């Protein structure tokens, strides 16, 4: 028996709710006139704007019908009929829809008094839908979620001290780089879930391989003070053979002394240390550093890049910051070190730990298939 796909166009109504418009026949015409299969009352649309057609194999094509303001697939204007895939984002002029399939429970024609949310003419295309939302959901469940470990070594003799866990993706339809993954997560307002997923899936796999080394894990600024964050760390702490974790607190999350005191106390209560990450990238946060000294201070790579060639004033500033960190009982860590000359200056200034391509590039960790 041949499977039959039920296609629909999902749109956003003026009150912010979502409505699915079933594609009940082909061709399926879209435009401003009432006689279209999907009539959209908006000046940005032509009377007969575009239509969906069969590709002859159960799939869909979209064709522009010579409209004034164009038809776009994934924000690229089409000039010829384009094959569509599930979750493609389609703009008819300024009206935005996402193509869905196989979900029949939500298929219902929108009432006549509901209007599609339209971006005013001349503005950028709207972004109510994100093309890879389904794939991102798969990633959160572990499909294609990967990790890499980068060593952190002692500055004086190069001996291994710890690793940092770095999130990655091997999902065939998603970017591999964490910055791009978090950009996608931001579009979906799910950065916290992505950050937690990296730890939840990777730490149990990595723990048996650490041989007593510490494991630095990242926290997204949006999650740092939440109860869910502490609960997730407690679950990791309860794992058999759980590693000793160091939580990296991003520079932008170090905002108030009282909140940092609370964070330090909560982490101490579950036996975890913490580090200030990207120190020197933005505000120095010297007040918070003095009032709530962390176990480690990771100096931002931008501050240390080619430090051996920096003028005397900059070197003096870095030297004084390292001395301050040491005086407070914290451990200064030089991040992003790529050259031996940089490392030599850092050792001379008093850095105790070094991380960077010079001492070890990130190495992918094989994750179990899900």
mmCIF file of C-alpha atoms in Angstrom:
data_model
loop_
_atom_site.group_PDB
_atom_site.id
_atom_site.type_symbol
_atom_site.label_atom_id
_atom_site.label_comp_id
_atom_site.label_asym_id
_atom_site.label_seq_id
_atom_site.Cartn_x
_atom_site.Cartn_y
_atom_site.Cartn_z
ATOM 1 C CA UNK A 1 0.000 0.000 0.000
ATOM 2 C CA UNK A 2 1.483 3.339 -1.060
ATOM 3 C CA UNK A 3 1.781 5.965 1.663
ATOM 4 C CA UNK A 4 -0.034 9.240 1.078
ATOM 5 C CA UNK A 5 1.382 12.424 2.516
ATOM 6 C CA UNK A 6 -0.993 15.082 3.764
ATOM 7 C CA UNK A 7 0.579 18.476 3.116
ATOM 8 C CA UNK A 8 -0.380 21.747 4.788
ATOM 9 C CA UNK A 9 0.832 25.329 5.020
ATOM 10 C CA UNK A 10 1.222 26.514 8.605
ATOM 11 C CA UNK A 11 0.834 30.246 9.181
ATOM 12 C CA UNK A 12 0.740 32.710 12.063
ATOM 13 C CA UNK A 13 -2.526 34.565 12.628
ATOM 14 C CA UNK A 14 -2.743 38.171 13.747
ATOM 15 C CA UNK A 15 -3.275 37.096 17.368
ATOM 16 C CA UNK A 16 -0.063 35.062 17.334
ATOM 17 C CA UNK A 17 -1.624 31.602 17.141
ATOM 18 C CA UNK A 18 -0.762 29.039 14.468
ATOM 19 C CA UNK A 19 -3.190 27.769 11.845
ATOM 20 C CA UNK A 20 -2.675 24.965 9.333
ATOM 21 C CA UNK A 21 -4.183 25.264 5.871
ATOM 22 C CA UNK A 22 -4.494 21.803 4.260
ATOM 23 C CA UNK A 23 -3.375 21.383 0.673
ATOM 24 C CA UNK A 24 -6.460 19.483 -0.402
ATOM 25 C CA UNK A 25 -5.868 19.492 -4.156
ATOM 26 C CA UNK A 26 -3.207 20.283 -6.716
ATOM 27 C CA UNK A 27 -2.508 22.684 -8.168
ATOM 28 C CA UNK A 28 -3.105 24.751 -5.027
ATOM 29 C CA UNK A 29 -3.224 28.461 -5.765
ATOM 30 C CA UNK A 30 -2.246 31.234 -3.347
ATOM 31 C CA UNK A 31 -3.035 34.918 -3.784
ATOM 32 C CA UNK A 32 -5.078 37.929 -2.790
ATOM 33 C CA UNK A 33 -8.268 37.075 -4.725
ATOM 34 C CA UNK A 34 -11.036 35.305 -2.831
ATOM 35 C CA UNK A 35 -11.172 32.510 -5.385
ATOM 36 C CA UNK A 36 -7.691 31.201 -4.532
ATOM 37 C CA UNK A 37 -7.297 27.977 -2.558
ATOM 38 C CA UNK A 38 -5.500 30.063 0.048
ATOM 39 C CA UNK A 39 -6.695 33.657 -0.079
ATOM 40 C CA UNK A 40 -4.505 36.117 1.812
ATOM 41 C CA UNK A 41 -5.907 39.594 2.225
ATOM 42 C CA UNK A 42 -2.728 41.635 1.992
ATOM 43 C CA UNK A 43 -1.512 44.360 -0.345
ATOM 44 C CA UNK A 44 1.908 42.730 -0.641
ATOM 45 C CA UNK A 45 0.425 39.825 -2.577
ATOM 46 C CA UNK A 46 -0.610 39.673 -6.196
ATOM 47 C CA UNK A 47 -4.140 38.585 -7.042
ATOM 48 C CA UNK A 48 -2.816 35.214 -8.186
ATOM 49 C CA UNK A 49 0.589 35.069 -6.556
ATOM 50 C CA UNK A 50 1.899 31.476 -6.643
ATOM 51 C CA UNK A 51 0.783 27.887 -6.709
ATOM 52 C CA UNK A 52 1.796 24.510 -5.349
ATOM 53 C CA UNK A 53 2.056 21.709 -7.883
ATOM 54 C CA UNK A 54 2.767 17.998 -7.836
ATOM 55 C CA UNK A 55 6.304 16.933 -8.665
ATOM 56 C CA UNK A 56 4.921 13.650 -10.017
ATOM 57 C CA UNK A 57 6.399 11.589 -7.156
ATOM 58 C CA UNK A 58 4.213 12.564 -4.216
ATOM 59 C CA UNK A 59 6.107 15.731 -3.468
ATOM 60 C CA UNK A 60 5.407 19.400 -4.087
ATOM 61 C CA UNK A 61 6.748 22.186 -6.247
ATOM 62 C CA UNK A 62 6.079 25.868 -5.718
ATOM 63 C CA UNK A 63 5.886 28.181 -8.715
ATOM 64 C CA UNK A 64 5.623 31.960 -8.730
ATOM 65 C CA UNK A 65 2.900 33.286 -11.049
ATOM 66 C CA UNK A 66 4.664 36.469 -12.064
ATOM 67 C CA UNK A 67 3.973 38.232 -8.776
ATOM 68 C CA UNK A 68 5.250 41.725 -8.058
ATOM 69 C CA UNK A 69 6.854 40.992 -4.675
ATOM 70 C CA UNK A 70 8.076 37.469 -5.341
ATOM 71 C CA UNK A 71 7.925 34.034 -3.778
ATOM 72 C CA UNK A 72 10.736 32.872 -1.504
ATOM 73 C CA UNK A 73 11.833 29.421 -0.291
ATOM 74 C CA UNK A 74 13.980 29.536 2.823
ATOM 75 C CA UNK A 75 14.364 33.280 2.183
ATOM 76 C CA UNK A 76 15.722 32.812 -1.344
ATOM 77 C CA UNK A 77 13.611 34.279 -4.127
ATOM 78 C CA UNK A 78 12.698 31.692 -6.731
ATOM 79 C CA UNK A 79 12.886 32.324 -10.454
ATOM 80 C CA UNK A 80 11.640 28.893 -11.559
ATOM 81 C CA UNK A 81 9.480 26.154 -9.969
ATOM 82 C CA UNK A 82 11.224 24.882 -6.837
ATOM 83 C CA UNK A 83 10.945 21.468 -5.189
ATOM 84 C CA UNK A 84 9.762 21.778 -1.589
ATOM 85 C CA UNK A 85 10.669 19.693 1.449
ATOM 86 C CA UNK A 86 8.927 19.355 4.770
ATOM 87 C CA UNK A 87 9.725 22.287 7.105
ATOM 88 C CA UNK A 88 10.722 24.586 4.243
ATOM 89 C CA UNK A 89 9.782 28.190 4.996
ATOM 90 C CA UNK A 90 7.858 29.810 2.151
ATOM 91 C CA UNK A 91 7.136 33.525 1.791
ATOM 92 C CA UNK A 92 4.447 34.712 -0.603
ATOM 93 C CA UNK A 93 5.471 38.337 -0.724
ATOM 94 C CA UNK A 94 5.532 39.242 2.951
ATOM 95 C CA UNK A 95 3.262 36.410 4.145
ATOM 96 C CA UNK A 96 5.201 33.633 5.846
ATOM 97 C CA UNK A 97 4.303 29.945 6.008
ATOM 98 C CA UNK A 98 5.994 26.670 6.825
ATOM 99 C CA UNK A 99 5.314 23.517 4.841
ATOM 100 C CA UNK A 100 4.237 20.602 6.998
ATOM 101 C CA UNK A 101 3.302 17.001 6.297
ATOM 102 C CA UNK A 102 1.759 13.934 7.911
ATOM 103 C CA UNK A 103 0.248 15.770 10.874
ATOM 104 C CA UNK A 104 -3.488 15.502 10.460
ATOM 105 C CA UNK A 105 -4.807 16.306 13.908
ATOM 106 C CA UNK A 106 -4.193 20.037 13.551
ATOM 107 C CA UNK A 107 -5.469 20.432 10.043
ATOM 108 C CA UNK A 108 -8.309 22.902 10.101
ATOM 109 C CA UNK A 109 -9.228 25.757 7.814
ATOM 110 C CA UNK A 110 -8.768 29.087 9.561
ATOM 111 C CA UNK A 111 -12.012 30.940 10.329
ATOM 112 C CA UNK A 112 -12.825 33.703 7.883
ATOM 113 C CA UNK A 113 -12.184 36.461 10.406
ATOM 114 C CA UNK A 114 -8.606 35.369 11.093
ATOM 115 C CA UNK A 115 -5.886 37.077 9.080
ATOM 116 C CA UNK A 116 -2.351 35.956 8.419
ATOM 117 C CA UNK A 117 0.333 37.986 10.159
ATOM 118 C CA UNK A 118 1.943 40.155 7.460
ATOM 119 C CA UNK A 119 5.228 42.025 7.585
ATOM 120 C CA UNK A 120 4.739 45.609 6.294
ATOM 121 C CA UNK A 121 5.896 46.112 2.730
ATOM 122 C CA UNK A 122 9.538 47.084 2.449
ATOM 123 C CA UNK A 123 10.639 45.363 5.662
ATOM 124 C CA UNK A 124 12.781 42.235 5.830
ATOM 125 C CA UNK A 125 11.154 38.843 5.506
ATOM 126 C CA UNK A 126 9.652 37.661 8.781
ATOM 127 C CA UNK A 127 11.229 34.837 10.776
ATOM 128 C CA UNK A 128 8.382 33.270 12.726
ATOM 129 C CA UNK A 129 9.437 29.830 11.500
ATOM 130 C CA UNK A 130 12.836 28.162 11.602
ATOM 131 C CA UNK A 131 13.518 25.668 8.856
ATOM 132 C CA UNK A 132 15.462 23.092 10.901
ATOM 133 C CA UNK A 133 13.241 22.983 13.966
ATOM 134 C CA UNK A 134 12.517 19.256 13.605
ATOM 135 C CA UNK A 135 16.203 18.409 13.181
ATOM 136 C CA UNK A 136 17.076 20.574 16.166
ATOM 137 C CA UNK A 137 14.558 18.627 18.256
ATOM 138 C CA UNK A 138 16.287 15.423 17.161
ATOM 139 C CA UNK A 139 19.622 16.864 18.257
ATOM 140 C CA UNK A 140 18.287 17.626 21.727
ATOM 141 C CA UNK A 141 17.273 13.968 22.001
ATOM 142 C CA UNK A 142 20.810 12.898 21.119
ATOM 143 C CA UNK A 143 20.680 12.215 17.376
ATOM 144 C CA UNK A 144 23.830 13.672 15.876
ATOM 145 C CA UNK A 145 24.863 15.274 19.140
ATOM 146 C CA UNK A 146 28.629 15.020 19.569
ATOM 147 C CA UNK A 147 31.395 16.295 21.799
ATOM 148 C CA UNK A 148 35.068 17.131 21.732
ATOM 149 C CA UNK A 149 37.622 17.321 24.524
ATOM 150 C CA UNK A 150 40.407 19.893 24.676
ATOM 151 C CA UNK A 151 43.197 19.434 27.220
ATOM 152 C CA UNK A 152 44.114 22.003 29.842
ATOM 153 C CA UNK A 153 47.718 21.602 30.962
ATOM 154 C CA UNK A 154 49.969 22.903 33.701
ATOM 155 C CA UNK A 155 51.944 25.911 32.521
ATOM 156 C CA UNK A 156 55.197 24.899 34.181
ATOM 157 C CA UNK A 157 55.651 21.357 32.891
ATOM 158 C CA UNK A 158 52.846 20.696 30.388
ATOM 159 C CA UNK A 159 51.293 17.864 32.408
ATOM 160 C CA UNK A 160 47.590 17.227 31.862
ATOM 161 C CA UNK A 161 45.378 18.910 34.435
ATOM 162 C CA UNK A 162 41.850 18.871 32.978
ATOM 163 C CA UNK A 163 39.722 18.772 29.849
ATOM 164 C CA UNK A 164 37.088 21.152 28.566
ATOM 165 C CA UNK A 165 33.925 19.643 27.097
ATOM 166 C CA UNK A 166 33.019 21.285 23.780
ATOM 167 C CA UNK A 167 29.662 20.606 22.151
ATOM 168 C CA UNK A 168 29.509 19.599 18.497
ATOM 169 C CA UNK A 169 27.028 18.186 15.996
ATOM 170 C CA UNK A 170 27.301 15.396 13.444
ATOM 171 C CA UNK A 171 23.650 15.661 12.436
ATOM 172 C CA UNK A 172 23.588 15.532 8.614
ATOM 173 C CA UNK A 173 21.173 18.465 8.354
ATOM 174 C CA UNK A 174 22.630 20.756 11.019
ATOM 175 C CA UNK A 175 25.854 22.768 11.293
ATOM 176 C CA UNK A 176 28.725 21.231 13.265
ATOM 177 C CA UNK A 177 30.085 24.393 14.884
ATOM 178 C CA UNK A 178 28.657 25.279 18.306
ATOM 179 C CA UNK A 179 28.331 28.977 17.465
ATOM 180 C CA UNK A 180 26.008 28.182 14.558
ATOM 181 C CA UNK A 181 24.085 25.654 16.639
ATOM 182 C CA UNK A 182 23.503 28.242 19.351
ATOM 183 C CA UNK A 183 22.428 30.751 16.697
ATOM 184 C CA UNK A 184 19.780 28.273 15.599
ATOM 185 C CA UNK A 185 18.863 27.652 19.247
ATOM 186 C CA UNK A 186 18.480 31.399 19.784
ATOM 187 C CA UNK A 187 16.017 31.626 16.894
ATOM 188 C CA UNK A 188 13.970 28.953 18.660
ATOM 189 C CA UNK A 189 14.568 30.398 22.150
ATOM 190 C CA UNK A 190 16.049 27.051 23.215
ATOM 191 C CA UNK A 191 19.667 27.884 24.082
ATOM 192 C CA UNK A 192 19.248 26.517 27.600
ATOM 193 C CA UNK A 193 17.994 23.168 26.317
ATOM 194 C CA UNK A 194 20.939 22.874 23.927
ATOM 195 C CA UNK A 195 23.458 23.705 26.646
ATOM 196 C CA UNK A 196 21.935 21.132 28.988
ATOM 197 C CA UNK A 197 21.734 18.499 26.244
ATOM 198 C CA UNK A 198 25.476 18.720 25.563
ATOM 199 C CA UNK A 199 26.229 18.003 29.223
ATOM 200 C CA UNK A 200 23.506 15.368 29.683
ATOM 201 C CA UNK A 201 24.525 13.253 26.706
ATOM 202 C CA UNK A 202 28.298 13.736 26.784
ATOM 203 C CA UNK A 203 29.341 13.613 30.435
ATOM 204 C CA UNK A 204 28.275 9.975 31.050
ATOM 205 C CA UNK A 205 30.215 8.885 27.942
ATOM 206 C CA UNK A 206 33.320 10.908 28.786
ATOM 207 C CA UNK A 207 33.520 10.187 32.530
ATOM 208 C CA UNK A 208 35.222 6.771 32.274
ATOM 209 C CA UNK A 209 37.966 8.194 30.040
ATOM 210 C CA UNK A 210 39.130 11.050 32.268
ATOM 211 C CA UNK A 211 41.411 9.045 34.599
ATOM 212 C CA UNK A 212 40.951 11.521 37.418
ATOM 213 C CA UNK A 213 41.281 14.722 35.366
ATOM 214 C CA UNK A 214 38.838 17.541 36.015
ATOM 215 C CA UNK A 215 36.168 18.266 33.404
ATOM 216 C CA UNK A 216 35.275 21.889 32.617
ATOM 217 C CA UNK A 217 31.695 22.234 31.343
ATOM 218 C CA UNK A 218 30.014 25.316 29.911
ATOM 219 C CA UNK A 219 26.831 26.968 31.129
ATOM 220 C CA UNK A 220 24.718 29.282 28.994
ATOM 221 C CA UNK A 221 24.114 32.711 30.594
ATOM 222 C CA UNK A 222 20.334 32.166 30.445
ATOM 223 C CA UNK A 223 20.485 29.062 32.640
ATOM 224 C CA UNK A 224 23.173 29.924 35.174
ATOM 225 C CA UNK A 225 20.927 30.827 38.102
ATOM 226 C CA UNK A 226 17.908 28.623 37.417
ATOM 227 C CA UNK A 227 16.707 25.756 39.575
ATOM 228 C CA UNK A 228 16.625 23.524 36.512
ATOM 229 C CA UNK A 229 20.333 24.192 36.013
ATOM 230 C CA UNK A 230 21.238 23.093 39.528
ATOM 231 C CA UNK A 231 19.000 20.045 39.196
ATOM 232 C CA UNK A 232 20.780 19.045 35.972
ATOM 233 C CA UNK A 233 24.166 19.349 37.688
ATOM 234 C CA UNK A 234 22.983 17.248 40.612
ATOM 235 C CA UNK A 235 21.958 14.510 38.188
ATOM 236 C CA UNK A 236 25.442 14.546 36.702
ATOM 237 C CA UNK A 237 26.978 14.459 40.166
ATOM 238 C CA UNK A 238 24.924 11.365 40.974
ATOM 239 C CA UNK A 239 26.220 9.384 37.977
ATOM 240 C CA UNK A 240 28.298 6.268 38.749
ATOM 241 C CA UNK A 241 31.921 7.294 38.496
ATOM 242 C CA UNK A 242 30.933 10.937 38.088
ATOM 243 C CA UNK A 243 33.879 13.195 37.178
ATOM 244 C CA UNK A 244 34.914 16.238 39.127
ATOM 245 C CA UNK A 245 33.194 19.076 37.294
ATOM 246 C CA UNK A 246 34.166 22.724 36.960
ATOM 247 C CA UNK A 247 31.306 24.941 35.786
ATOM 248 C CA UNK A 248 32.366 27.761 33.482
ATOM 249 C CA UNK A 249 30.341 30.897 34.195
ATOM 250 C CA UNK A 250 30.254 33.136 31.143
ATOM 251 C CA UNK A 251 31.445 36.706 31.572
ATOM 252 C CA UNK A 252 27.997 38.082 30.693
ATOM 253 C CA UNK A 253 26.388 36.059 33.518
ATOM 254 C CA UNK A 254 28.665 37.570 36.180
ATOM 255 C CA UNK A 255 26.328 40.455 36.956
ATOM 256 C CA UNK A 256 25.657 40.847 40.690
ATOM 257 C CA UNK A 257 27.708 40.046 43.759
ATOM 258 C CA UNK A 258 24.774 38.595 45.692
ATOM 259 C CA UNK A 259 23.743 36.312 42.851
ATOM 260 C CA UNK A 260 27.323 35.147 42.439
ATOM 261 C CA UNK A 261 27.540 34.416 46.167
ATOM 262 C CA UNK A 262 24.384 32.332 45.859
ATOM 263 C CA UNK A 263 25.770 30.511 42.831
ATOM 264 C CA UNK A 264 29.074 29.768 44.590
ATOM 265 C CA UNK A 265 27.242 28.410 47.626
ATOM 266 C CA UNK A 266 24.915 26.233 45.558
ATOM 267 C CA UNK A 267 27.805 24.763 43.572
ATOM 268 C CA UNK A 268 29.821 24.129 46.725
ATOM 269 C CA UNK A 269 26.789 22.338 48.156
ATOM 270 C CA UNK A 270 26.907 19.776 45.353
ATOM 271 C CA UNK A 271 30.684 19.497 45.351
ATOM 272 C CA UNK A 272 31.474 21.465 42.215
ATOM 273 C CA UNK A 273 34.006 24.160 41.500
ATOM 274 C CA UNK A 274 33.498 27.050 39.100
ATOM 275 C CA UNK A 275 35.461 29.305 36.763
ATOM 276 C CA UNK A 276 34.918 32.773 35.374
ATOM 277 C CA UNK A 277 35.098 32.333 31.605
ATOM 278 C CA UNK A 278 36.225 34.875 28.978
ATOM 279 C CA UNK A 279 37.725 37.149 31.632
ATOM 280 C CA UNK A 280 38.800 40.391 30.001
ATOM 281 C CA UNK A 281 36.547 40.004 26.945
ATOM 282 C CA UNK A 282 34.067 42.645 28.107
ATOM 283 C CA UNK A 283 33.810 44.281 31.492
ATOM 284 C CA UNK A 284 36.511 43.037 33.810
ATOM 285 C CA UNK A 285 33.982 42.366 36.620
ATOM 286 C CA UNK A 286 36.665 43.150 39.181
ATOM 287 C CA UNK A 287 34.119 43.808 41.930
ATOM 288 C CA UNK A 288 32.528 40.377 41.525
ATOM 289 C CA UNK A 289 35.974 38.794 41.230
ATOM 290 C CA UNK A 290 37.069 40.386 44.498
ATOM 291 C CA UNK A 291 33.869 39.586 46.392
ATOM 292 C CA UNK A 292 33.301 36.060 45.050
ATOM 293 C CA UNK A 293 36.628 34.639 43.888
ATOM 294 C CA UNK A 294 36.163 31.573 41.669
ATOM 295 C CA UNK A 295 38.396 28.534 41.717
ATOM 296 C CA UNK A 296 39.658 29.360 38.207
ATOM 297 C CA UNK A 297 39.786 32.475 36.028
ATOM 298 C CA UNK A 298 39.982 31.795 32.288
ATOM 299 C CA UNK A 299 41.566 34.806 30.561
ATOM 300 C CA UNK A 300 39.984 35.465 27.171
ATOM 301 C CA UNK A 301 42.060 34.534 24.142
ATOM 302 C CA UNK A 302 41.521 37.973 22.648
ATOM 303 C CA UNK A 303 43.423 39.498 25.566
ATOM 304 C CA UNK A 304 46.340 37.075 25.192
ATOM 305 C CA UNK A 305 46.655 36.793 21.411
ATOM 306 C CA UNK A 306 50.270 37.587 20.439
ATOM 307 C CA UNK A 307 50.845 38.887 23.954
ATOM 308 C CA UNK A 308 54.606 38.527 23.448
ATOM 309 C CA UNK A 309 54.399 41.293 20.826
ATOM 310 C CA UNK A 310 52.123 43.592 22.846
ATOM 311 C CA UNK A 311 53.412 46.925 24.121
ATOM 312 C CA UNK A 312 54.615 47.350 27.694
ATOM 313 C CA UNK A 313 51.350 48.936 28.849
ATOM 314 C CA UNK A 314 49.201 45.997 27.807
ATOM 315 C CA UNK A 315 51.640 43.478 29.230
ATOM 316 C CA UNK A 316 51.646 45.393 32.533
ATOM 317 C CA UNK A 317 47.829 45.320 32.669
ATOM 318 C CA UNK A 318 47.709 41.562 32.079
ATOM 319 C CA UNK A 319 50.499 40.972 34.589
ATOM 320 C CA UNK A 320 48.638 42.948 37.266
ATOM 321 C CA UNK A 321 45.396 41.062 36.577
ATOM 322 C CA UNK A 322 47.202 37.735 36.935
ATOM 323 C CA UNK A 323 48.714 38.906 40.232
ATOM 324 C CA UNK A 324 45.271 39.984 41.459
ATOM 325 C CA UNK A 325 43.788 36.586 40.614
ATOM 326 C CA UNK A 326 46.596 34.804 42.442
ATOM 327 C CA UNK A 327 46.276 37.092 45.481
ATOM 328 C CA UNK A 328 42.569 36.206 45.678
ATOM 329 C CA UNK A 329 43.414 32.494 45.779
ATOM 330 C CA UNK A 330 42.141 31.713 42.287
ATOM 331 C CA UNK A 331 44.010 29.900 39.524
ATOM 332 C CA UNK A 332 44.685 31.953 36.356
ATOM 333 C CA UNK A 333 44.258 30.022 33.089
ATOM 334 C CA UNK A 334 45.535 31.302 29.744
ATOM 335 C CA UNK A 335 43.061 30.393 26.991
ATOM 336 C CA UNK A 336 43.622 30.258 23.231
ATOM 337 C CA UNK A 337 47.411 29.909 23.336
ATOM 338 C CA UNK A 338 48.773 28.948 19.920
ATOM 339 C CA UNK A 339 52.438 29.980 20.018
ATOM 340 C CA UNK A 340 55.294 28.962 22.288
ATOM 341 C CA UNK A 341 56.257 32.640 22.567
ATOM 342 C CA UNK A 342 52.775 33.401 23.958
ATOM 343 C CA UNK A 343 53.059 30.517 26.402
ATOM 344 C CA UNK A 344 56.500 31.681 27.578
ATOM 345 C CA UNK A 345 55.181 35.165 28.398
ATOM 346 C CA UNK A 346 52.172 33.662 30.180
ATOM 347 C CA UNK A 347 54.403 31.437 32.327
ATOM 348 C CA UNK A 348 56.592 34.392 33.201
ATOM 349 C CA UNK A 349 53.512 36.417 34.207
ATOM 350 C CA UNK A 350 52.347 33.725 36.611
ATOM 351 C CA UNK A 351 49.672 31.806 34.714
ATOM 352 C CA UNK A 352 49.293 28.363 36.238
ATOM 353 C CA UNK A 353 47.313 26.666 33.439
ATOM 354 C CA UNK A 354 47.328 26.849 29.632
ATOM 355 C CA UNK A 355 44.736 25.829 27.037
ATOM 356 C CA UNK A 356 44.979 26.181 23.279
ATOM 357 C CA UNK A 357 46.145 24.672 20.016
ATOM 358 C CA UNK A 358 49.756 24.793 21.222
ATOM 359 C CA UNK A 359 49.095 22.248 23.970
ATOM 360 C CA UNK A 360 46.259 20.282 22.384
ATOM 361 C CA UNK A 361 43.521 20.666 19.814
ATOM 362 C CA UNK A 362 39.964 19.493 20.548
ATOM 363 C CA UNK A 363 39.559 15.775 19.879
ATOM 364 C CA UNK A 364 36.165 14.355 18.920
ATOM 365 C CA UNK A 365 34.711 11.782 21.294
ATOM 366 C CA UNK A 366 32.764 8.914 19.782
ATOM 367 C CA UNK A 367 29.169 9.064 21.019
ATOM 368 C CA UNK A 368 26.748 6.129 20.984
ATOM 369 C CA UNK A 369 24.202 6.190 18.166
ATOM 370 C CA UNK A 370 20.633 7.039 19.144
#
